Amino acid sequence: MSIATGDSLESRLLARMSKRTVDDRIKRVESPGGKPLSFAQRRLWFLDQLEPGSAEYVIPFGYAVEGALDLAALESAFSGLVARHEVLRTRFVTGEDGEPVQVVDGAWRVPVEVVDLRDVADEAERETRARAAVDAGVGGTFDLSSGRLLRVTVVRLADDRQLLAMAIHHIVADGWSVSVLTDELREFYTAALSGRAVELAELPIRYGDFALWQHEWLTPEREERQLGYWRESLAGIEPLELPTDRPRPLHRSGAGDAVTFRVGAEVAKGLQDIASAQGASLFMAGLAAFQVLLSRWSRQDDIAVGTPIAGRNRAEVENLVGFFVNTLVMRSDLTANPSFTDLLGQVRETALGAFGHQDLPFERIVEELAPERDLSRNALFQVMFALQNVPESAWTLPGLSIETIEVATHASKFDLTLFLTEQSDGSLDAEIVYSTELFDRATVDRLAGHYTRLLDAVVADPARPVGEFDVLTGAEREQVLRTFNDTTVPYEDDTTVTALFERQAARTPDATAVTFEGTRLTYAELNARANQLAHHLTDLGITAGDLVTVCLDRGTDMIVALLGVTKAGAAYVPLDPDYPAARLEFMLSDTRAPLVVTQSHLADRLPGTAAHVLIDADWDTIAAHADTDPVPQSGPQDLAYII
């Protein structure tokens, strides 16, 4: 998607930048051996080498066409476009030096694949098959070395009703190109119907000329000046860590979906007024609000968001089909909890600086600042924001009524992308395209709701610190403040911990109950050992209410001892074997415990005032007892332990 900036602050800035000297103009250059790929094309070519035939970078668009569509004229029109724009008949191949080059073939006749469903009587079946045909037409892959990166499908539903689907690879086109293609397709189609010559001005250059010029223009000196700005502005950038519904996959498939919503005209005007008062644009205000929301969701203060720009700031390329879009990174610092107006001022300066250094291809910034690539993430940013100032105009063909239709699924190259489009009534149409590998639709619905409520709050009080804006609904606030904090649950207050443990051992005897340094006891094993110790303690005279001290190293023996003492009806008194001898003697004397459960290597640390049960050395004797649950000797009201 490109940004149609209209008469915005950004467009005035770009217009000033586009006043180049004569020597800086792009010229036609013949290159029999092929021309280099533009920097943007090189990135897509490289990604295609990693995953050949990926459909992630295919641009689909489709239309419902009412009226008698002339298929011969349509095929002639598309073929005319291919003959006019070299990029549509360009192959991308590897040269002798291992570098990719563009090789332009001769014009080729574009075949229009026709799927005729007029004889399908059942309307529901016809619509289902039509949708499948459209999705197949736009969802297929392309071979970049074929030179045929445009595909057209017509689905005939009736004599005067059809669907027109087109797919084109991103390496030869962008959002702006789609407008060029549809405008010129109208002229080619009209000329074919009437048998007249096409009335289009000759193109001053070809896309290959732009790619060659781009490489020559970006001298080491210019590149270093541009890189210096981006090094400074993006130094120390960290990935945005939004809370996802699923772990991030090692490799992204691009699977996505979209949530649409609307920002009312009153709120949109209020946002525009706030921006104008700060010398900013609606784009900047919408971006600032989005960064506030991302900060709130991620709990991060350093927020970097990507934004696409058309990349057509030279008159020679305005009417060319090709891949010109560049990407800028907008970074904001919310550490000091600024007011929205202060943040907007920061975003304004960042945006103007970025626009002023837009000539450096994003791919070069990535190479310089992100040498270690993570295939699960995009380089430098994970979230994108775009504003289209002018709604897309309706496309027409002679004698036909045409309406845009949704085609295929939403590919998501990023975690999230927020698109805003200004409408003629002053409102904003909004769409969040999201990765379905990371987010559920309900999560993105909630994000969209938070964005609209944030905009409402910003318009009401732009001087308020951004951290104080309330984005929650009443139901969400109730959930956070009360539901999540209501930890009261029914609990059996007429039973004991040992009884609950015995129930669990009966339910899951083979489940792991405790592990320590490679030793593992199941619930059945732990319960049996604790039962044997309890029976042994009872034989030694321990009864309900007695105190038994436990002086053991950390490990499974300690858990057996604590359970065994409580199963015998006694209360345990834990002793730390690392305490000084005097401290241990005082605790034994103070509790008057008749028995100590300990280990043979710790016995000599304890005074001889109490009998010792050595849980390791005496285990053969202990294990001779029954491993069945003992008769309960204590209840919920009795003492469990003393510390």
XYZ file of C-alpha atoms in Angstrom:
643
model
C 0.000 0.000 0.000
C 1.286 3.478 -0.818
C 0.609 6.724 0.982
C -1.356 9.203 -1.105
C -0.308 12.295 0.806
C -2.430 14.852 -1.003
C -1.731 18.419 0.218
C -0.343 17.252 3.547
C 2.736 18.546 5.308
C 4.576 15.474 4.056
C 3.642 16.127 0.423
C 4.911 19.718 0.580
C 8.194 18.485 2.034
C 8.555 15.825 -0.638
C 7.726 18.345 -3.360
C 10.618 20.537 -2.212
C 12.888 17.506 -2.181
C 11.881 16.548 -5.723
C 13.407 19.704 -7.250
C 16.552 18.073 -8.565
C 19.226 19.460 -10.823
C 19.339 18.550 -14.508
C 22.355 16.294 -13.909
C 20.417 14.438 -11.244
C 17.575 13.422 -13.573
C 17.015 9.789 -14.510
C 17.913 9.092 -18.130
C 17.221 6.302 -20.582
C 20.229 4.008 -20.790
C 20.660 0.995 -23.041
C 22.235 -1.992 -21.289
C 22.338 -5.129 -23.485
C 23.692 -7.258 -20.642
C 20.824 -6.386 -18.316
C 20.419 -3.824 -15.574
C 20.798 -4.301 -11.844
C 17.813 -4.775 -9.594
C 16.725 -1.813 -7.521
C 17.553 -2.127 -3.854
C 13.924 -2.951 -3.018
C 13.827 -5.583 -5.771
C 17.059 -7.148 -4.512
C 15.442 -7.762 -1.125
C 12.413 -9.521 -2.670
C 14.672 -11.501 -4.972
C 16.776 -12.598 -1.996
C 13.649 -13.651 -0.065
C 12.471 -15.601 -3.122
C 15.814 -17.432 -3.177
C 15.217 -18.455 0.447
C 11.646 -19.564 -0.239
C 11.050 -19.916 -3.996
C 7.542 -19.187 -5.211
C 6.284 -17.650 -1.971
C 2.835 -16.101 -2.372
C 3.524 -13.591 0.412
C 4.640 -10.895 -2.039
C 1.866 -11.277 -4.592
C -0.497 -8.285 -4.917
C -4.075 -9.493 -5.496
C -6.944 -7.290 -6.554
C -10.390 -8.083 -7.890
C -13.578 -6.534 -9.192
C -17.208 -7.426 -9.729
C -18.081 -6.357 -13.280
C -21.672 -5.756 -14.406
C -22.291 -5.527 -18.154
C -21.062 -7.224 -21.297
C -17.313 -7.574 -20.800
C -15.428 -7.945 -24.094
C -12.808 -10.621 -23.369
C -10.858 -10.008 -26.592
C -10.581 -6.294 -25.806
C -9.593 -7.089 -22.231
C -6.828 -9.431 -23.379
C -5.643 -6.818 -25.863
C -5.625 -4.178 -23.102
C -3.488 -6.234 -20.748
C -1.129 -7.148 -23.556
C -0.805 -3.447 -24.341
C 0.188 -2.742 -20.751
C 2.901 -5.386 -20.970
C 4.226 -3.886 -24.202
C 4.234 -0.375 -22.669
C 5.904 -1.221 -19.326
C 9.163 -3.164 -19.649
C 9.033 -4.233 -16.015
C 6.016 -6.430 -16.827
C 8.149 -8.483 -19.230
C 11.297 -8.597 -17.151
C 13.027 -11.752 -15.982
C 15.138 -11.748 -12.826
C 18.111 -14.003 -13.312
C 21.544 -14.537 -11.796
C 24.379 -13.033 -13.820
C 27.815 -14.480 -14.443
C 29.144 -12.687 -11.344
C 26.460 -14.249 -9.157
C 24.510 -10.989 -8.871
C 20.861 -10.756 -9.991
C 20.086 -8.732 -13.130
C 16.971 -7.644 -14.994
C 16.598 -9.073 -18.488
C 13.796 -7.566 -20.594
C 12.011 -9.840 -23.053
C 9.801 -8.871 -25.948
C 6.112 -8.177 -25.544
C 3.929 -11.184 -24.787
C 0.211 -11.631 -25.149
C -1.449 -11.900 -21.759
C -3.829 -14.860 -21.682
C -7.038 -14.238 -19.757
C -8.064 -17.443 -18.020
C -11.849 -17.802 -18.222
C -13.847 -19.881 -15.752
C -17.381 -20.195 -17.126
C -19.994 -20.924 -14.456
C -23.054 -19.709 -16.353
C -24.435 -23.233 -16.613
C -24.294 -23.855 -12.845
C -27.962 -23.605 -11.858
C -27.631 -23.604 -8.087
C -26.789 -20.048 -7.033
C -25.023 -21.015 -3.796
C -22.834 -23.549 -5.599
C -22.079 -21.014 -8.332
C -20.951 -18.399 -5.807
C -18.817 -20.950 -3.947
C -17.101 -22.099 -7.130
C -16.639 -18.502 -8.242
C -14.921 -17.584 -4.983
C -12.674 -20.641 -5.284
C -11.741 -19.670 -8.855
C -10.918 -16.095 -7.837
C -8.833 -17.258 -4.882
C -6.969 -19.688 -7.118
C -6.344 -16.965 -9.678
C -4.834 -14.504 -7.209
C -3.356 -17.003 -4.772
C -0.891 -18.790 -7.001
C 2.843 -18.223 -7.072
C 5.171 -16.757 -9.704
C 8.557 -17.773 -11.078
C 10.694 -14.608 -11.053
C 12.847 -15.940 -13.880
C 9.869 -16.401 -16.219
C 9.305 -12.767 -17.193
C 5.556 -13.239 -16.807
C 4.593 -11.832 -13.421
C 1.023 -10.796 -14.232
C -1.985 -13.108 -14.169
C -5.629 -12.371 -15.124
C -8.727 -14.468 -14.443
C -12.348 -13.822 -15.455
C -15.155 -15.816 -13.843
C -18.355 -15.696 -15.929
C -21.448 -15.838 -13.715
C -23.944 -14.643 -16.345
C -23.818 -12.988 -19.763
C -23.672 -9.583 -18.086
C -22.064 -10.462 -14.763
C -18.517 -11.583 -14.069
C -15.642 -11.355 -11.622
C -12.277 -10.004 -12.738
C -9.243 -11.064 -10.679
C -5.663 -9.928 -11.232
C -2.429 -10.867 -9.506
C 0.969 -9.257 -9.927
C 4.232 -9.881 -8.111
C 5.412 -7.120 -5.804
C 8.866 -7.148 -7.421
C 7.362 -5.384 -10.477
C 4.610 -3.286 -8.899
C 3.403 -1.476 -5.797
C 0.192 0.182 -4.620
C 0.763 3.259 -6.782
C 1.358 0.972 -9.776
C -2.115 -0.493 -9.391
C -3.618 2.959 -10.013
C -1.366 3.434 -13.054
C -2.359 0.030 -14.397
C -6.106 0.521 -13.988
C -6.031 4.029 -15.490
C -4.069 2.881 -18.520
C -6.076 -0.348 -18.815
C -9.167 1.820 -19.338
C -7.458 3.570 -22.279
C -6.202 0.322 -23.825
C -9.642 -1.340 -23.414
C -11.482 1.646 -24.873
C -9.094 1.826 -27.825
C -9.496 -1.905 -28.484
C -13.294 -1.602 -28.483
C -13.308 1.311 -30.905
C -10.411 0.148 -33.052
C -8.453 3.393 -32.556
C -4.867 3.991 -31.523
C -4.010 4.291 -27.850
C -3.612 7.897 -26.669
C -0.919 7.718 -23.998
C 2.222 9.820 -23.810
C 5.502 7.995 -24.275
C 7.159 7.054 -21.002
C 10.373 9.059 -20.469
C 12.244 6.157 -18.820
C 11.899 2.475 -17.988
C 12.025 0.921 -14.528
C 15.422 -0.555 -15.314
C 16.704 2.990 -15.914
C 15.556 3.936 -12.421
C 17.292 0.905 -10.899
C 20.551 1.720 -12.687
C 20.302 5.397 -11.705
C 19.614 4.435 -8.071
C 22.861 2.486 -7.873
C 24.819 5.314 -9.526
C 23.188 8.087 -7.466
C 23.920 6.422 -4.144
C 27.583 7.337 -4.062
C 29.633 6.393 -0.992
C 29.478 10.001 0.195
C 25.693 10.253 -0.124
C 25.226 6.831 1.428
C 27.371 7.719 4.422
C 25.465 10.968 5.028
C 22.164 9.117 4.994
C 23.473 6.200 7.052
C 24.822 8.582 9.667
C 21.325 9.873 10.336
C 19.808 6.389 10.626
C 22.641 5.065 12.799
C 22.012 7.841 15.289
C 18.208 7.723 15.228
C 17.983 3.916 15.505
C 20.903 3.227 17.858
C 20.086 0.673 20.547
C 16.672 -0.175 19.114
C 14.984 -3.158 20.797
C 12.266 -5.465 19.414
C 8.677 -4.629 20.293
C 7.338 -7.387 22.552
C 3.555 -7.346 22.281
C 1.656 -9.979 24.282
C 0.807 -12.663 21.721
C -1.736 -15.456 21.914
C 0.810 -17.995 20.671
C 4.596 -18.320 20.769
C 6.422 -16.718 17.872
C 7.153 -19.383 15.199
C 10.728 -19.902 14.067
C 9.682 -19.196 10.478
C 6.789 -16.917 9.540
C 4.377 -18.107 6.860
C 2.725 -14.724 6.287
C -0.740 -16.073 7.161
C -2.963 -13.201 8.193
C -6.422 -11.758 8.615
C -7.863 -8.296 9.140
C -10.140 -6.424 11.521
C -11.895 -3.322 10.181
C -13.415 -0.451 12.139
C -14.164 3.251 11.732
C -13.073 6.451 13.420
C -15.947 8.937 13.344
C -15.702 12.264 11.498
C -15.915 14.306 14.708
C -13.000 12.504 16.319
C -10.988 12.585 13.080
C -11.527 16.360 12.806
C -10.528 16.819 16.440
C -7.334 14.874 15.811
C -6.628 16.957 12.694
C -7.154 20.187 14.663
C -4.723 19.043 17.382
C -2.170 18.184 14.703
C -2.586 21.490 12.874
C -2.065 23.429 16.116
C 1.286 21.663 16.502
C 2.350 22.163 12.890
C 1.893 18.454 12.336
C -0.249 16.294 10.054
C -3.041 13.813 10.596
C -0.570 11.059 9.722
C 1.685 12.148 12.583
C -1.209 12.374 15.060
C -2.528 8.936 14.122
C 0.973 7.481 14.408
C 1.569 9.108 17.819
C -1.679 7.639 19.149
C -0.773 4.214 17.774
C 2.623 4.364 19.480
C 0.929 5.259 22.775
C -1.279 2.191 22.434
C 1.651 -0.064 21.537
C 3.522 1.239 24.575
C 0.544 0.475 26.786
C 0.196 -3.067 25.421
C 3.908 -3.899 25.428
C 4.874 -2.008 28.607
C 7.803 -0.591 26.652
C 8.681 3.079 26.276
C 10.904 2.867 23.192
C 8.492 2.269 20.317
C 9.618 1.882 16.687
C 7.011 1.636 13.929
C 7.571 1.257 10.196
C 5.711 3.307 7.629
C 5.684 2.975 3.815
C 6.309 5.911 1.502
C 5.582 5.982 -2.202
C 9.225 6.597 -3.172
C 8.163 8.542 -6.275
C 9.618 11.958 -5.536
C 10.853 12.432 -9.122
C 8.630 13.379 -12.015
C 10.175 10.747 -14.316
C 8.755 7.839 -12.302
C 5.235 9.113 -11.551
C 3.591 7.152 -14.389
C 5.791 4.075 -14.249
C 4.713 0.640 -13.126
C 7.318 -0.726 -10.743
C 8.393 -1.309 -7.174
C 9.333 2.094 -5.736
C 7.975 1.889 -2.190
C 10.498 2.559 0.534
C 10.084 2.030 4.277
C 10.918 4.496 7.041
C 11.252 3.739 10.744
C 9.539 6.132 13.162
C 10.855 5.849 16.711
C 9.358 7.553 19.772
C 10.442 7.751 23.408
C 7.609 7.692 25.960
C 9.861 7.267 29.007
C 8.970 10.632 30.573
C 5.201 10.049 30.178
C 4.817 13.162 27.978
C 1.533 14.837 27.211
C 0.055 13.876 23.873
C 0.852 17.298 22.431
C 4.496 16.949 23.524
C 4.670 13.454 22.037
C 3.153 14.777 18.809
C 5.919 17.357 18.629
C 8.474 14.581 19.048
C 6.793 12.479 16.340
C 6.731 15.505 14.021
C 10.478 16.038 14.311
C 11.145 12.324 13.877
C 8.914 12.105 10.805
C 10.406 15.151 9.101
C 13.894 13.834 9.767
C 12.954 10.456 8.327
C 11.342 11.999 5.231
C 14.453 14.127 4.784
C 16.584 10.968 4.655
C 14.237 8.759 2.638
C 16.562 8.300 -0.319
C 18.533 5.594 1.425
C 16.786 2.271 0.691
C 15.503 0.496 3.767
C 17.453 -2.572 2.675
C 20.745 -0.702 3.146
C 19.708 0.426 6.639
C 18.951 -3.185 7.522
C 22.303 -4.350 6.196
C 24.063 -1.700 8.281
C 22.093 -1.875 11.538
C 20.742 -5.431 11.698
C 23.499 -7.767 10.491
C 22.125 -10.733 12.511
C 18.766 -11.643 11.026
C 15.993 -13.449 12.856
C 13.606 -15.192 10.441
C 10.847 -15.041 13.061
C 10.938 -11.223 13.114
C 11.186 -8.349 10.696
C 14.309 -6.261 10.873
C 14.153 -3.072 13.009
C 10.365 -3.070 13.515
C 7.502 -5.535 13.883
C 4.516 -3.183 13.472
C 3.608 -0.860 10.589
C 1.358 2.211 10.280
C 0.076 3.829 7.074
C -2.325 6.658 6.249
C -3.937 7.086 2.855
C -5.131 10.665 2.588
C -7.253 10.267 -0.526
C -9.828 7.456 -0.870
C -9.297 5.243 -3.897
C -11.259 6.514 -6.885
C -13.708 4.242 -8.605
C -12.365 2.406 -11.632
C -14.516 2.335 -14.734
C -14.525 0.702 -18.151
C -16.816 1.729 -21.032
C -20.299 0.255 -20.696
C -19.457 -1.539 -17.445
C -20.207 -1.036 -13.774
C -17.232 -2.062 -11.633
C -17.015 -2.567 -7.884
C -13.951 -3.598 -5.886
C -14.240 -6.955 -4.107
C -12.175 -8.559 -1.374
C -9.890 -11.234 -2.777
C -7.915 -14.057 -1.186
C -6.706 -13.839 2.399
C -4.737 -11.087 4.042
C -1.019 -11.770 3.966
C 0.656 -10.294 7.023
C 4.315 -9.438 6.526
C 4.404 -7.904 10.023
C 2.958 -8.697 13.437
C 0.413 -5.900 12.965
C -0.270 -3.206 10.379
C -2.726 -0.364 10.983
C -4.089 1.278 7.830
C -6.120 4.491 8.067
C -7.935 5.901 5.027
C -9.622 9.302 4.959
C -13.182 9.270 3.632
C -15.127 12.019 1.879
C -17.376 12.495 4.937
C -14.364 13.228 7.146
C -14.304 9.853 8.895
C -11.424 7.391 8.836
C -11.767 3.823 7.650
C -9.358 1.668 9.653
C -8.016 -1.826 9.113
C -5.613 -3.833 11.253
C -3.945 -6.636 9.312
C -2.449 -9.126 11.747
C -0.476 -12.342 11.823
C -2.801 -15.229 12.622
C 0.256 -17.188 13.776
C 0.561 -14.750 16.682
C -2.868 -13.286 17.447
C -6.474 -14.380 17.799
C -9.120 -12.217 16.171
C -10.604 -11.363 19.573
C -7.265 -9.899 20.659
C -7.062 -7.646 17.606
C -10.718 -6.639 18.042
C -9.794 -5.502 21.553
C -6.761 -3.614 20.221
C -8.961 -1.819 17.681
C -11.415 -0.863 20.414
C -8.569 0.468 22.559
C -7.322 2.599 19.655
C -10.700 4.248 19.093
C -11.142 4.925 22.828
C -7.619 6.329 22.983
C -8.405 8.708 20.120
C -11.569 9.817 21.932
C -9.518 10.542 25.066
C -6.797 12.358 23.113
C -9.304 14.637 21.388
C -10.976 15.390 24.735
C -7.721 16.328 26.517
C -4.541 16.382 24.386
C -2.540 18.033 27.204
C -2.959 14.983 29.424
C 0.049 12.681 30.024
C -0.200 9.705 27.693
C 0.055 7.217 30.549
C -3.181 8.515 32.054
C -5.454 7.922 29.069
C -8.072 5.277 29.837
C -8.554 2.793 26.998
C -10.497 0.083 28.854
C -14.186 -0.609 28.472
C -16.332 -0.882 31.575
C -16.354 -4.667 31.247
C -12.565 -4.800 30.906
C -12.108 -2.563 33.949
C -14.412 -4.792 35.974
C -12.414 -7.805 34.850
C -9.034 -6.271 35.750
C -10.043 -4.720 39.065
C -12.429 -7.348 40.393
C -12.683 -10.583 38.429
C -8.921 -11.151 38.218
C -8.512 -10.239 41.898
C -11.353 -12.366 43.195
C -9.292 -15.304 44.429
C -12.001 -16.627 46.733
C -12.660 -20.268 45.846
C -14.566 -23.037 47.646
C -12.263 -25.011 49.932
C -12.849 -28.053 52.125
C -12.240 -26.819 55.665
C -13.203 -30.147 57.254
C -10.257 -32.158 55.927
C -6.472 -32.227 56.258
C -3.541 -31.754 53.913
C -2.558 -35.400 54.286
C -6.066 -36.528 53.361
C -5.991 -34.307 50.253
C -2.600 -35.728 49.314
C -3.864 -39.307 49.727
C -6.778 -38.534 47.381
C -4.398 -37.199 44.753
C -2.169 -40.265 45.100
C -5.226 -42.451 44.486
C -6.233 -40.399 41.388
C -2.799 -40.140 39.756
C -0.544 -42.803 41.278
C 1.930 -42.814 38.376
C 2.251 -39.043 38.019
C 5.480 -37.432 39.184
C 5.078 -35.982 42.674
C 8.607 -34.794 43.454
C 11.986 -34.637 41.715
C 15.384 -33.703 43.112
C 18.771 -33.918 41.383
C 17.807 -36.864 39.214
C 15.675 -38.614 41.843
C 11.996 -38.976 41.002
C 9.095 -40.192 43.134
C 5.592 -40.776 41.833
C 2.569 -39.973 43.982
C 2.189 -43.687 44.788
C 5.853 -44.037 45.814
C 5.862 -40.883 47.927
C 2.616 -41.828 49.665
C 3.900 -45.379 50.393
C 7.160 -44.126 51.926
C 5.355 -41.498 54.020
C 2.914 -44.205 55.223
C 5.767 -46.535 56.249
C 7.436 -43.731 58.219
C 4.123 -42.808 59.877
C 3.566 -46.416 61.018
C 7.164 -46.536 62.332
C 6.694 -43.296 64.310
C 3.468 -44.629 65.801
C 5.298 -47.798 66.930
C 7.840 -45.533 68.645
C 5.036 -43.942 70.675
C 4.271 -40.805 68.694
C 0.615 -39.827 69.109
C -1.665 -36.955 68.081
C -0.391 -33.593 69.305
C 3.257 -34.667 69.762
C 6.088 -32.645 68.266
C 8.668 -34.265 66.008
C 11.707 -32.269 64.903
C 12.903 -32.727 61.328
C 16.550 -31.971 60.610
C 17.316 -33.024 57.031
C 19.142 -31.830 53.981
C 16.965 -30.550 51.139
C 15.761 -33.515 49.078
C 13.111 -36.187 48.712
C 13.761 -37.504 52.264
C 12.587 -34.177 53.639
C 9.225 -34.426 51.823
C 8.782 -38.031 53.028
C 9.527 -36.943 56.611
C 7.116 -33.999 56.663
C 4.276 -36.114 55.261
C 5.095 -39.067 57.543
C 5.060 -36.919 60.696
C 1.677 -35.363 59.839
C 0.209 -38.767 58.875
C 1.211 -39.990 62.383
C -0.887 -37.161 63.855
C 2.137 -35.184 65.092
C 3.318 -31.683 64.265
C 6.748 -31.173 62.767
C 9.403 -28.669 63.852
C 11.888 -27.959 61.043
C 15.539 -27.531 62.072
C 18.142 -26.136 59.704
C 21.209 -28.422 59.951
C 23.438 -25.409 59.241
C 22.346 -23.624 62.440
C 25.000 -23.371 65.205
C 24.969 -26.272 67.688
C 23.815 -23.999 70.515
C 20.858 -22.835 68.444
C 19.830 -26.410 67.609
C 20.149 -27.466 71.272
C 17.989 -24.524 72.391
C 15.248 -25.359 69.845
C 15.165 -29.028 70.890
C 15.057 -28.068 74.558
C 12.418 -25.396 74.028
C 10.043 -27.670 72.078
C 10.709 -30.747 74.289
C 10.298 -32.848 71.157
C 10.787 -36.527 72.051
C 12.022 -37.520 68.610
C 14.230 -36.176 65.809
C 14.011 -37.403 62.217
C 17.396 -36.813 60.631
C 20.152 -38.374 58.485
C 23.195 -40.302 59.662
C 25.704 -37.654 58.515
C 23.829 -34.984 60.516
C 23.247 -36.944 63.730
C 26.484 -35.851 65.419
C 25.452 -32.174 65.033
C 22.445 -32.704 67.312
C 22.510 -33.014 71.092
C 21.528 -36.371 72.596
C 18.483 -35.000 74.402
C 16.063 -36.654 71.973
C 15.849 -40.026 70.245
C 16.995 -40.094 66.626
C 15.293 -41.740 63.709
C 17.799 -41.973 60.853
C 15.688 -41.873 57.716
C 18.556 -43.225 55.619
C 20.399 -45.696 57.893
C 17.144 -46.977 59.488
C 15.229 -47.237 56.212
C 15.235 -51.041 56.078
C 13.484 -51.081 59.468
C 11.065 -48.319 58.411
C 10.289 -50.074 55.114
C 9.263 -53.240 56.973
C 6.045 -51.453 57.990
C 2.858 -51.457 55.945
C 2.626 -48.902 53.118
C -1.146 -48.415 53.515
C -2.672 -45.119 54.631
C -2.763 -44.986 58.460
C -5.974 -44.277 60.348
C -6.185 -40.467 60.655
C -4.850 -39.389 64.039
C -5.568 -35.645 63.757
C -8.106 -33.294 62.236
C -8.233 -29.811 60.678
C -8.225 -28.203 64.136
C -4.954 -29.852 65.211
C -1.449 -28.438 65.009
C 0.466 -29.118 61.764
C 3.890 -27.582 62.435
C 5.815 -25.115 64.579
C 8.431 -22.689 63.290
